[in-house]
mmCIF file of C-alpha atoms and ligand atoms in Angstrom:
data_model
loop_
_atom_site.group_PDB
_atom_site.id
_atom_site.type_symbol
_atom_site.label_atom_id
_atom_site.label_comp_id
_atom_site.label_asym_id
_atom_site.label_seq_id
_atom_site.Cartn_x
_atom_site.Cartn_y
_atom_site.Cartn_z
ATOM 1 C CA UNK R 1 0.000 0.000 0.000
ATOM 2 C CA UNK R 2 1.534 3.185 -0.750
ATOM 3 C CA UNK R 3 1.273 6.324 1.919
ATOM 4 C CA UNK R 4 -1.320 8.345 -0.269
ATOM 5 C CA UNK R 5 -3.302 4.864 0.033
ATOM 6 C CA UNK R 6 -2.756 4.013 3.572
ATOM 7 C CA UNK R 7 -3.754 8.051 4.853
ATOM 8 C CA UNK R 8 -7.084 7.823 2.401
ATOM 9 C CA UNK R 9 -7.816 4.168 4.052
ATOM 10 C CA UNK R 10 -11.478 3.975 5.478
ATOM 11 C CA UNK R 11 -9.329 3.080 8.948
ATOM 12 C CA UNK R 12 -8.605 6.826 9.057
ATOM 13 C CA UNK R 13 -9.690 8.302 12.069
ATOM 14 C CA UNK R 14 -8.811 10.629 14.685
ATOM 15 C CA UNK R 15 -7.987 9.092 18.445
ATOM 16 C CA UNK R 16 -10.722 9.593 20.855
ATOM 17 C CA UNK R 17 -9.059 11.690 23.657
ATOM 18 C CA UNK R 18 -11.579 10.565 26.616
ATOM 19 C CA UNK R 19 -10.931 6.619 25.778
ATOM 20 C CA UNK R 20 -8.047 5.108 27.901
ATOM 21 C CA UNK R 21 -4.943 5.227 26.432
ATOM 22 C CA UNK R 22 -2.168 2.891 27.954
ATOM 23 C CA UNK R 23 1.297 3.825 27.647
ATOM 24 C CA UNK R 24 3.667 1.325 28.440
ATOM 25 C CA UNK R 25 6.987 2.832 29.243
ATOM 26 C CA UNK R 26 5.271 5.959 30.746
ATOM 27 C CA UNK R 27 8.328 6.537 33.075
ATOM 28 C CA UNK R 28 11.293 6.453 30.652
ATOM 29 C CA UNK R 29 12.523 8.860 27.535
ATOM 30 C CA UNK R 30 9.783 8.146 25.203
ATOM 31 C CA UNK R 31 7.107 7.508 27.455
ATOM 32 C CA UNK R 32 7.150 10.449 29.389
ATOM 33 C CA UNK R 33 7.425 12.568 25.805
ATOM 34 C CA UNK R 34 4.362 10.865 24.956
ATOM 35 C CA UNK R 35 2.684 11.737 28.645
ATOM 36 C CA UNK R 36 3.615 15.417 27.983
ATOM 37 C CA UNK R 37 2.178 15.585 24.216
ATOM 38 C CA UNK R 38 -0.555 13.231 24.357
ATOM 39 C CA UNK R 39 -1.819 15.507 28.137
ATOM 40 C CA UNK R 40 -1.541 19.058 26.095
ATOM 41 C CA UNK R 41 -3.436 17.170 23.356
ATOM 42 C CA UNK R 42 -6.522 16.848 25.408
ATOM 43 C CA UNK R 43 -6.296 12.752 26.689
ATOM 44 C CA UNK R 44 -7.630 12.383 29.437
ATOM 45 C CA UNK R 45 -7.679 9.347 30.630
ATOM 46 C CA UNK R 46 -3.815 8.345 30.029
ATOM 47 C CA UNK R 47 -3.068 4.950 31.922
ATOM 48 C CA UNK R 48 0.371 4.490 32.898
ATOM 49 C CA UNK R 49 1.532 2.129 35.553
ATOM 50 C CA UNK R 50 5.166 1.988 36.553
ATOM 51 C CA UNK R 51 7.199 -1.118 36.500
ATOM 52 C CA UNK R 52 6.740 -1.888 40.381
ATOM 53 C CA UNK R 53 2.752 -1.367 39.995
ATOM 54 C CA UNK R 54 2.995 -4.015 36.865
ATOM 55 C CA UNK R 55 6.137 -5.571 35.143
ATOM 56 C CA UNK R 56 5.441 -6.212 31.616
ATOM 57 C CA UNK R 57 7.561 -9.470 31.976
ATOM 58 C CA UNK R 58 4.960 -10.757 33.870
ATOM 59 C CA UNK R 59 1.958 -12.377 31.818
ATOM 60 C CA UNK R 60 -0.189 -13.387 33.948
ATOM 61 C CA UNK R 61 -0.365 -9.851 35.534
ATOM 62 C CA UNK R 62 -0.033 -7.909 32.707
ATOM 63 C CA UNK R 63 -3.545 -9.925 31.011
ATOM 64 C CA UNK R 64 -5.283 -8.954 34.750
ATOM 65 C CA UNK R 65 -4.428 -5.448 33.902
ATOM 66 C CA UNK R 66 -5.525 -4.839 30.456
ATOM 67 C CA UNK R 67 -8.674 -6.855 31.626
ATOM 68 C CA UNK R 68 -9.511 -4.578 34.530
ATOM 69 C CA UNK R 69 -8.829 -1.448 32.746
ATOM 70 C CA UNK R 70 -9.694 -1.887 29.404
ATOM 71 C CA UNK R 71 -7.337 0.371 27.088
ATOM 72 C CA UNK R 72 -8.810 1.556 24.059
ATOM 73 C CA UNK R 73 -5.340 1.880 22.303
ATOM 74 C CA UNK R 74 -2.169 1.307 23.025
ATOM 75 C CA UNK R 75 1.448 2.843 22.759
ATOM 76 C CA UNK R 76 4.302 0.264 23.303
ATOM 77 C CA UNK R 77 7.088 2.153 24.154
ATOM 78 C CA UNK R 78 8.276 0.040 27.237
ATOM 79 C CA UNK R 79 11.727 -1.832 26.457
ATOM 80 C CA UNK R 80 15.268 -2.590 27.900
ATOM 81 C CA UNK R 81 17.117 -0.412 26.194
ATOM 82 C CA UNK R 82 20.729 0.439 26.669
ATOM 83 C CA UNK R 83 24.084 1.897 24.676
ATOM 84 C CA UNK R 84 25.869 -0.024 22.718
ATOM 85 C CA UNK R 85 27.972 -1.595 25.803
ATOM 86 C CA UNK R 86 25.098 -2.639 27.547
ATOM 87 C CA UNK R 87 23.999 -4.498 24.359
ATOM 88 C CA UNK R 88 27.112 -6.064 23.624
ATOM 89 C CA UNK R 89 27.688 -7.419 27.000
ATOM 90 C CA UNK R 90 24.313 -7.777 28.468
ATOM 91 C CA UNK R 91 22.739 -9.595 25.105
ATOM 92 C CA UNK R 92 20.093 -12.089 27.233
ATOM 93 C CA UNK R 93 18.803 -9.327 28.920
ATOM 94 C CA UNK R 94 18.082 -7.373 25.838
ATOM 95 C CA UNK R 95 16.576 -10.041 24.056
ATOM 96 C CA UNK R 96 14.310 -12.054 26.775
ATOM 97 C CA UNK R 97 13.197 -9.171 28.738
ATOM 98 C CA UNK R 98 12.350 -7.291 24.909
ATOM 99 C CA UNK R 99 10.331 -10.881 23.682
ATOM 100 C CA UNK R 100 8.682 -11.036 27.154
ATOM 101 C CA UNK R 101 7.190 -7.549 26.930
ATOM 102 C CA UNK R 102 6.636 -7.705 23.667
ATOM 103 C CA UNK R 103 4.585 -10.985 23.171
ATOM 104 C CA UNK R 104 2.549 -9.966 26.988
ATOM 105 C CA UNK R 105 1.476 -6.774 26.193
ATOM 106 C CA UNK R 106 0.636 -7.541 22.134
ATOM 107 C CA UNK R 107 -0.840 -10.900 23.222
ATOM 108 C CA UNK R 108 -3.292 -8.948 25.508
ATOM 109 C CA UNK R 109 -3.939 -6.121 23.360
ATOM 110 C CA UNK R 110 -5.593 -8.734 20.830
ATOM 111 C CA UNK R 111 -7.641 -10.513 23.468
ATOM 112 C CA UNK R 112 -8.883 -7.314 24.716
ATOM 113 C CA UNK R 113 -9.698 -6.050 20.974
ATOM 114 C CA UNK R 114 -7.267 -3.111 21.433
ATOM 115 C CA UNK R 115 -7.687 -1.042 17.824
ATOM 116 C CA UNK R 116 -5.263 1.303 18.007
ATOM 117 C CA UNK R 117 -1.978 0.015 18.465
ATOM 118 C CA UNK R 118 1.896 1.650 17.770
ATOM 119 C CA UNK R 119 4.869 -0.316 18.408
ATOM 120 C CA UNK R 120 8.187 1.518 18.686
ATOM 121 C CA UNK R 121 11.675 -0.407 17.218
ATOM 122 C CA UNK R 122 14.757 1.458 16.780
ATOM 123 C CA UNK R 123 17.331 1.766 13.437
ATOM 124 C CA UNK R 124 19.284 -1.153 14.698
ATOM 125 C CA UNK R 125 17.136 -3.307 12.848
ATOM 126 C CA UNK R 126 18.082 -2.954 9.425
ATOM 127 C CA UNK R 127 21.358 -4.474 8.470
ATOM 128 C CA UNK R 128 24.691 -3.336 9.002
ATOM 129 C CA UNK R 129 26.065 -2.433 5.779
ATOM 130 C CA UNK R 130 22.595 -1.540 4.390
ATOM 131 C CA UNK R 131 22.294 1.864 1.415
ATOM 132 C CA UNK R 132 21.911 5.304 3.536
ATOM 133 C CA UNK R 133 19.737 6.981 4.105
ATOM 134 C CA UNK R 134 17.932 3.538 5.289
ATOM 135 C CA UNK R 135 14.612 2.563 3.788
ATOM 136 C CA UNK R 136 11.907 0.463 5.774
ATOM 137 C CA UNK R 137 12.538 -1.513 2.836
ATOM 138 C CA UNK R 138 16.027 -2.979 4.224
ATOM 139 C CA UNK R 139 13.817 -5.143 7.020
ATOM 140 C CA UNK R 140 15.152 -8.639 6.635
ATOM 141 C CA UNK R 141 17.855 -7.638 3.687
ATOM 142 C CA UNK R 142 21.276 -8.444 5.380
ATOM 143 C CA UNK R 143 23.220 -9.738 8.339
ATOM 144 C CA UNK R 144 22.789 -7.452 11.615
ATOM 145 C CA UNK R 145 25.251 -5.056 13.365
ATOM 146 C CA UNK R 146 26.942 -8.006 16.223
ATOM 147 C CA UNK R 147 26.702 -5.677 19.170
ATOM 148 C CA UNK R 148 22.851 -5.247 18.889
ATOM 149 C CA UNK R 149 21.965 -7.738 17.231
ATOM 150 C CA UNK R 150 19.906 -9.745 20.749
ATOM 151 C CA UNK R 151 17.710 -6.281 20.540
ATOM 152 C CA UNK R 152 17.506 -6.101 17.452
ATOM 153 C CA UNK R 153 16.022 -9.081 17.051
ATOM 154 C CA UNK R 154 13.750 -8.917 19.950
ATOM 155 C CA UNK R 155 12.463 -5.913 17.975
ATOM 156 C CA UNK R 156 12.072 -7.818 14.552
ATOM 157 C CA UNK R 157 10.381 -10.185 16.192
ATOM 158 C CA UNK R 158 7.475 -7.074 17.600
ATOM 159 C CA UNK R 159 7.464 -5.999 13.759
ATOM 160 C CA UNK R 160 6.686 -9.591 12.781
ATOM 161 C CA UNK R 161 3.823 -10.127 15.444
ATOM 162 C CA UNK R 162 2.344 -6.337 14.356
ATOM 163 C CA UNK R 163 2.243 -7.395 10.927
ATOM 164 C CA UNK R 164 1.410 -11.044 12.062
ATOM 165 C CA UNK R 165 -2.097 -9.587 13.770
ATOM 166 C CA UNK R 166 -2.590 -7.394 11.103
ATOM 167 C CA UNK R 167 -3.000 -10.199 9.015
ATOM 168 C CA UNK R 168 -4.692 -12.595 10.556
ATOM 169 C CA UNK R 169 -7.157 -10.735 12.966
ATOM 170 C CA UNK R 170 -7.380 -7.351 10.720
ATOM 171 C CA UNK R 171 -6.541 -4.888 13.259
ATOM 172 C CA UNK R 172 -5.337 -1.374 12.298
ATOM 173 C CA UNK R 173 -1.948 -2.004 14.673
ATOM 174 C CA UNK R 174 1.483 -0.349 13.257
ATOM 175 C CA UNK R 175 4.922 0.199 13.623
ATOM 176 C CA UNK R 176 7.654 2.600 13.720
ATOM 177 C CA UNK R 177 11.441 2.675 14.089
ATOM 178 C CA UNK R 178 13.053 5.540 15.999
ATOM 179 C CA UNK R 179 16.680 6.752 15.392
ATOM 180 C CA UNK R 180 18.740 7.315 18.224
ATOM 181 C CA UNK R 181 17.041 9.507 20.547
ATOM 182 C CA UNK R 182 17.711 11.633 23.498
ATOM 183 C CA UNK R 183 15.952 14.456 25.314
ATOM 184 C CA UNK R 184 15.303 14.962 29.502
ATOM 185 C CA UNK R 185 15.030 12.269 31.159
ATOM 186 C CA UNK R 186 17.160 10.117 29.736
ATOM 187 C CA UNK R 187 19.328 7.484 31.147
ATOM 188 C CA UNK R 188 22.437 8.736 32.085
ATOM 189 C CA UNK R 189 24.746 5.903 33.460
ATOM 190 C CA UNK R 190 28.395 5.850 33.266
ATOM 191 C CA UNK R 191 28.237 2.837 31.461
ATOM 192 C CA UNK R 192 25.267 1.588 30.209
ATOM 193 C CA UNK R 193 23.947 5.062 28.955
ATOM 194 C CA UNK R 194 23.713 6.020 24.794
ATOM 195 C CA UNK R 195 26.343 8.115 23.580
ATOM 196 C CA UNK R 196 24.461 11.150 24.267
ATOM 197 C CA UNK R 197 23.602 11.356 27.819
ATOM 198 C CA UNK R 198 27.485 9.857 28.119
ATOM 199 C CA UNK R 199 29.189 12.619 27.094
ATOM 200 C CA UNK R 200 26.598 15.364 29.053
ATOM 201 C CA UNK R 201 27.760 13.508 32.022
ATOM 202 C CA UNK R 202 31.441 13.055 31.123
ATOM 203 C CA UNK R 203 32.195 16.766 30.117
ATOM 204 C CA UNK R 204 29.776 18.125 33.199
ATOM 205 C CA UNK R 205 32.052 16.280 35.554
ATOM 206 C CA UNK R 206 35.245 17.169 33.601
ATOM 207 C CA UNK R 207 34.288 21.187 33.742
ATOM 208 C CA UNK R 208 32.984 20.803 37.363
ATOM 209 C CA UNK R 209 36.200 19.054 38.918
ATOM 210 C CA UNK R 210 38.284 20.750 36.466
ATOM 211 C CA UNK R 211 39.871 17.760 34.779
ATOM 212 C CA UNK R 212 41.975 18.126 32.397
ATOM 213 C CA UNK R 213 40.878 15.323 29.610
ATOM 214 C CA UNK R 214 37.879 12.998 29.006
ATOM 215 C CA UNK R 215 38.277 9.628 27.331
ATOM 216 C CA UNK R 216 35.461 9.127 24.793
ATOM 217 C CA UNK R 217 35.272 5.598 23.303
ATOM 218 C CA UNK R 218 35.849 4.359 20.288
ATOM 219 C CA UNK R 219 36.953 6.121 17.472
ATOM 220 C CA UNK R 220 34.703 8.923 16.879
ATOM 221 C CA UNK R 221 34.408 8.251 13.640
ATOM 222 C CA UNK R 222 31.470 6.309 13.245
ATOM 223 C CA UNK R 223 28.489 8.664 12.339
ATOM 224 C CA UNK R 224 25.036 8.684 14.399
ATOM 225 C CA UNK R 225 21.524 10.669 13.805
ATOM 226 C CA UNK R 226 19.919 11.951 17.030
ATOM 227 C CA UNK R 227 16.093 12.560 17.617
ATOM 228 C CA UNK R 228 14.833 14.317 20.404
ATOM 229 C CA UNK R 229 11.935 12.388 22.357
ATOM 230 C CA UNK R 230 9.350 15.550 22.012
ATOM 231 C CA UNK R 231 9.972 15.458 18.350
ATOM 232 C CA UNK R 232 9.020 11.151 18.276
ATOM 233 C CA UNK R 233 6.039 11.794 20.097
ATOM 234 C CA UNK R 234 4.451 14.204 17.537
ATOM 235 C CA UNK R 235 5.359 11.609 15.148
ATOM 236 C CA UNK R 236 3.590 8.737 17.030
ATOM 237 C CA UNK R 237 0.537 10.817 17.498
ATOM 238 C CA UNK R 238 0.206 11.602 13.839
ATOM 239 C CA UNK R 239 0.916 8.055 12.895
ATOM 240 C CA UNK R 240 -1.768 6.366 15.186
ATOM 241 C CA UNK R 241 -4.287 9.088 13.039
ATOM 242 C CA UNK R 242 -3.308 8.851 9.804
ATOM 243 C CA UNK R 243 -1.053 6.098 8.978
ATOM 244 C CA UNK R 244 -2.629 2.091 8.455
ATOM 245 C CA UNK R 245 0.126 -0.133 6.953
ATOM 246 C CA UNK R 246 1.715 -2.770 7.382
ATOM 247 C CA UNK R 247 5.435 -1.099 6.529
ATOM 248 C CA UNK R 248 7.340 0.123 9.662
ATOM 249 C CA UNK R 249 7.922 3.893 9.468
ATOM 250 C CA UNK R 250 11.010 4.951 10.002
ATOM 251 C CA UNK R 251 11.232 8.402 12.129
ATOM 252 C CA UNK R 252 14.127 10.314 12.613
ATOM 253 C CA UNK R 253 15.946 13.804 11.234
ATOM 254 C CA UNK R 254 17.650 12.413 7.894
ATOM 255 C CA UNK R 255 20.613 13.993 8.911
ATOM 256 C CA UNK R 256 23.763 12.688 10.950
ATOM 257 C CA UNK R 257 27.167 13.620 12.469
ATOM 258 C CA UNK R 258 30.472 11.905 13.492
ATOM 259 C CA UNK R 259 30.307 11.200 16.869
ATOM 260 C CA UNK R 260 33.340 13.561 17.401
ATOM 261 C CA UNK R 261 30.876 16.224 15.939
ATOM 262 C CA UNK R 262 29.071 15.428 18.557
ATOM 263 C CA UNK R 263 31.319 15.249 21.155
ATOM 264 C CA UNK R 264 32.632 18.838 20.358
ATOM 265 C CA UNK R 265 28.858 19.888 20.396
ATOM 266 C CA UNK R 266 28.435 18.630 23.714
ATOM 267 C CA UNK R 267 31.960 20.139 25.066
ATOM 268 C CA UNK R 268 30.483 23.361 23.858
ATOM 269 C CA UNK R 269 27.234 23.217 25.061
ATOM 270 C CA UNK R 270 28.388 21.850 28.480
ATOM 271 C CA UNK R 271 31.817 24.741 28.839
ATOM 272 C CA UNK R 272 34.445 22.258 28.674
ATOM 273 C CA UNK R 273 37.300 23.355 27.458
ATOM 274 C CA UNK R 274 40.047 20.523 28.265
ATOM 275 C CA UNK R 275 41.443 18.059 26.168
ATOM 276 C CA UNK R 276 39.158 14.523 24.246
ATOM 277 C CA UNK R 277 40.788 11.462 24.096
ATOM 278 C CA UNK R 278 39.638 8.300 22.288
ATOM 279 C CA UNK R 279 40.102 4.917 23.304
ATOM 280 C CA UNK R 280 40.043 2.501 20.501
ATOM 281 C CA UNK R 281 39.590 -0.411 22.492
ATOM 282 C CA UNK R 282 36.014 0.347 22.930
ATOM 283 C CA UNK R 283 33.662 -0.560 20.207
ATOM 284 C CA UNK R 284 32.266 1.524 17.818
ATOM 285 C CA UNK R 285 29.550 -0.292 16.581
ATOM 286 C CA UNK R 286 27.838 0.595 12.844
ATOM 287 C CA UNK R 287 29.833 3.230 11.066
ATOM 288 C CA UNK R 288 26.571 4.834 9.777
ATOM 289 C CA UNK R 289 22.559 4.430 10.165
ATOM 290 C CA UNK R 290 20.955 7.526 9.239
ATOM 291 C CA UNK R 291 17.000 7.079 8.210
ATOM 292 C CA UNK R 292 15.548 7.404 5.250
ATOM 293 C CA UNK R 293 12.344 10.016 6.456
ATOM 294 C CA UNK R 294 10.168 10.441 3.370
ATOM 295 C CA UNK R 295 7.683 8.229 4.214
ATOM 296 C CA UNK R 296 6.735 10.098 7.236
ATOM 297 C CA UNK R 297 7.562 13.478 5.638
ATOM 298 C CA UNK R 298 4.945 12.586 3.203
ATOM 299 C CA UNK R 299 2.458 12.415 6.172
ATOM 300 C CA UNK R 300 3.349 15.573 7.219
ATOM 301 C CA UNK R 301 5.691 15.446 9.748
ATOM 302 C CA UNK R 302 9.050 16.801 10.381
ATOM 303 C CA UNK R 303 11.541 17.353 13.318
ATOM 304 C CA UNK R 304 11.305 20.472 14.608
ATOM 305 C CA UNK R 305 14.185 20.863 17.824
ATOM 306 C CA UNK R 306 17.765 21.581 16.480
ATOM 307 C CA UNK R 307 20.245 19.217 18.019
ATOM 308 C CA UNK R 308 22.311 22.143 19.453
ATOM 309 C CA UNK R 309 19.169 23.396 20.904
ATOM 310 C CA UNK R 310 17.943 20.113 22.440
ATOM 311 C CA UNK R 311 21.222 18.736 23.818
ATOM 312 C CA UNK R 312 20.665 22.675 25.935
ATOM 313 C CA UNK R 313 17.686 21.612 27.244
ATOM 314 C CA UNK R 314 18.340 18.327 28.131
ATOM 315 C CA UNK R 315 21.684 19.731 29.567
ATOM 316 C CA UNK R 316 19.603 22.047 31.417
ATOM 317 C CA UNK R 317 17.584 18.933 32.770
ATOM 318 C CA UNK R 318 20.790 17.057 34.012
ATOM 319 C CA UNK R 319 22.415 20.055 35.658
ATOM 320 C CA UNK R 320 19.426 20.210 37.486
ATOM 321 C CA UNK R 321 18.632 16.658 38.856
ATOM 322 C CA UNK R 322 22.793 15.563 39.334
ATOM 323 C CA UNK R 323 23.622 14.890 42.728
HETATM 324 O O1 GFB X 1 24.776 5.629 21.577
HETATM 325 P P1 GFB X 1 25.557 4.391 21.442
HETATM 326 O O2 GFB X 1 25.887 3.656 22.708
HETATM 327 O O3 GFB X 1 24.787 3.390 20.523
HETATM 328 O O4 GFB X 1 26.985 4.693 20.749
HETATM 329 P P2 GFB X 1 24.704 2.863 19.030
HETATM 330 C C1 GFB X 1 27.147 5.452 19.597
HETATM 331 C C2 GFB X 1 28.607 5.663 19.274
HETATM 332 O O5 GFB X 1 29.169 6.556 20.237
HETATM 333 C C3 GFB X 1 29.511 4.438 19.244
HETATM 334 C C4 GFB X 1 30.456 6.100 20.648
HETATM 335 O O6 GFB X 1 30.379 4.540 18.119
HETATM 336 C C5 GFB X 1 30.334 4.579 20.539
HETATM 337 O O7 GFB X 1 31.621 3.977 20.463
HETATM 338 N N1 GFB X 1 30.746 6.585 22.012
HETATM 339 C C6 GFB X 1 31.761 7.424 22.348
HETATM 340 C C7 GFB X 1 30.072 6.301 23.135
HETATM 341 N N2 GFB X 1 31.782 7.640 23.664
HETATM 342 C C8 GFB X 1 30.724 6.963 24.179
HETATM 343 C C9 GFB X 1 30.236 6.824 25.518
HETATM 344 O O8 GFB X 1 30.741 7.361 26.493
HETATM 345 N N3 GFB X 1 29.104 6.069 25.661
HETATM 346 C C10 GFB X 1 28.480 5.443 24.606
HETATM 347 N N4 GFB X 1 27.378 4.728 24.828
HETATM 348 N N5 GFB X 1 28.974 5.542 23.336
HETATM 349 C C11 GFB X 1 22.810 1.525 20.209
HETATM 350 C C12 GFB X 1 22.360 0.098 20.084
HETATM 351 O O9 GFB X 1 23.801 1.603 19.265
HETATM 352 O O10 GFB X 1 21.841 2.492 19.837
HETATM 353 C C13 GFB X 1 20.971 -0.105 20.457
HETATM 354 O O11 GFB X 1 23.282 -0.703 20.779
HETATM 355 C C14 GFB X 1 20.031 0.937 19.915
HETATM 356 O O12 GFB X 1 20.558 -1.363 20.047
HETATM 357 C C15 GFB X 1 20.539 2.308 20.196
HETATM 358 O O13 GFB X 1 19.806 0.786 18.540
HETATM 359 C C16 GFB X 1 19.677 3.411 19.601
HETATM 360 O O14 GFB X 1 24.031 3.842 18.144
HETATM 361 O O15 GFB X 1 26.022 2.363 18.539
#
C-alpha cells in the first residue's frame, strides 16, 4: 500500500481523547514525551503504571491489567534499552526481557480487541552495511550489526507479530522505528547510557572538577543521527491518526554527524574546554545508520528541535537533577 493509500484508508480516524490510552513505558525517555504531548493534546484518561505497579515481563499480571482497565489503544514504548555496551555485553537481557514484553502486552492487546496500536523499534534493525539513508525496505535484507543484534532481534520479532495480527485478525496495529534519541530524562549511566547522555555527564564532571581530559570511546568516527523524544512523540501521534500499513515507518531527522561532531557539540554546550581522548579499544559499533524520512515526511511530519538546541535543554535537565 503506498502512503497516499494508507492516509485515504477507510481506517482513518482521529484518536478519541476521553478513551483510555495505555502507555507502556510511561516513566522512561519516550514515554514520558508521549505523557507530555498526548496531556496538552486533550487525553484524558492516560493509563500508565510503573514497573513496580505491573512488570510487563509478567503475563499473567499484565492480562489482569488490560482486563480490569480496558485500554482503548495502546502505545508500546516500554523496552530494555541500553548503549551499545550494555547491548554487547548484556545480550540475554536485551533479548528475553524485549520478547517477554513484547509478546505480553501484544498478546493482551488482541484478546482485549485493542484497535489502536503503535509499536516503537529502533534503526538497529536494518542491516549493518545496508544503502543510507535507510529505507523500511532494508527489514530482513542483510546480516545485523553483532553488538545489537539480541535487541535487534527482539524488535524484529514485535514488527513480525504487528504485521502477524494485522493479518490474521485485521486490526489497524502499526509500527515505527526511531533513530537514536535523546531528550530529559534520559538514562544517564556511566556505562550503560547512549552516547548522548554519556558525554553530558562526562564533560559536566570534567568542567565541574576541572579535569583536564575525558576519554570518549571508540573512534569517533562512526556517524550517528539523534532525535529528540518531544519530536518522536508528535510523530507517534500523527501516525496512530493517519497512517494504516503494514510497513514500519522509520522516524528520525535524515541527517547525521560523526560522533566527534558530537562530542565537540556537547563540550560546547556543556563549557568544557580541556582536552578529548579516544580509546580505541572500545567498540564503535555501525559506522553509519541515518533514516531514510520520506515516508513520514509525506504524512506531514518533520523534526522540529535543532540538536544544538535540544542537547541545551536536556543539559539544562541534568544540571538540574545531578547529585
Ligand atoms: O549511543 P551508542 O551507545 O549506541 O553509541 P549505538 C554510539 C557511538 O558513540 C559508538 C560512541 O560509536 C560509541 O563507540 N561513544 C563514544 C560512546 N563515547 C561513548 C560513551 O561514552 N558512551 C556510549 N554509549 N557511546 C545503540 C544500540 O547503538 O543504539 C541499540 O546498541 C540501539 O541497540 C541504540 O539501537 C539506539 O548507536 O552504537
Amino acid at each position: 500500500m503506498s502512503v497516499a493509500q494508507a492516509v485515504q484508508s477507510d481506517r482513518y480516524r482521529p484518536m478519541d481523547r476521553s478513551a483510555p490510552v495505555f502507555v507502556a513505558g510511561r516513566n522512561g525517555l519516550v514515554g514520558s514525551a508521549l505523557w507530555r504531548l498526548l496531556t496538552t493534546e486533550g487525553f484524558t484518561a492516560l493509563l500508565g503504571p510503573g514497573s513496580t505497579e505491573l512488570d510487563l515481563r509478567n503475563r499473567p499480571a499484565v492480562f489482569e491489567w488490560f482486563a480490569k482497565h480496558q485500554p482503548h489503544a495502546v502505545i508500546l514504548a516500554a523496552a530494555r534499552v541500553g548503549g551499545i555496551k550494555a547491548n554487547d555485553t548484556r545480550p540475554t537481557d536485551f533479548i528475553s526481557d524485549n520478547l517477554q514484553i513484547q509478546v505480553n502486552v501484544l498478546d493482551a492487546a488482541l484478546r482485549h480487541g485493542v484497535e489502536r496500536l503503535l509499536f516503537l523499534g529502533s534503526s538497529c534493525i536494518y542491516p549493518k552495511r545496508a544503502a543510507q539513508p535507510i529505507r523500511e525496505e532494508a527489514l530482513l535484507t542483510g546480516p545485523l550489526e553483532p553488538t545489537n543484534e539480541a535487541y535487534a532481534i527482539a524488535k524484529i520479532a514485535g514488527i513480525t507479530q504487528i504485521r502477524s495480527v494485522r493479518r490474521q485478525h485485521g486490526l489497524p496495529w502499526i509500527c515505527a522505528m526511531p533513530t537514536n534519541l535523546y531528550g530529559p530524562g534520559d538514562n544517564f549511566h556511566p556505562e550503560h547510557s547512549h552516547v548522548l547522555p554519556s558525554l553530558i555527564r562526562r564533560f559536566h564532571r570534567a568542567r565541574t572538577e576541572q579535569l583536564p581530559k575525558v576519554v570518549n570511546w571508540g573512534s569517533g568516527t562512526p556517524r550517528r543521527e539523534f532525535l529528540h523524544a518531544d519530536d518522536l512523540a508528535r510523530a507517534c501521534l500523527l501516525l496512530l491518526e493517519r497512517y494504516d500499513s503494514d510497513s514500519p515507518v522509520n522516524v528520525g531527522t535524515g541527517e547525521d554527524l560523526t560522533i566527534r561532531e558530537l562530542s565537540d557539540t556537547v563540550a560546547s554546550v556543556v563549557g568544557y574546554e580541556g582536552a578529548i581522548e579516544w580509546d580505541p579499544s572500545q567498540p564503535d559499533g555501525t559506522y553509519r545508520k541515518v533514516l531514510d524520512i520520506s515516508k513520514i515526511a509525506a504524512l506531514g511530519w518533520a523534526p522540529a528541535i535543532k540538536l544544538s538546541d535540544g542537547i541545551a535543554e536536556t543539559y539544562a535537565w541534568y544540571e538540574s537533577t545531578a547529585p
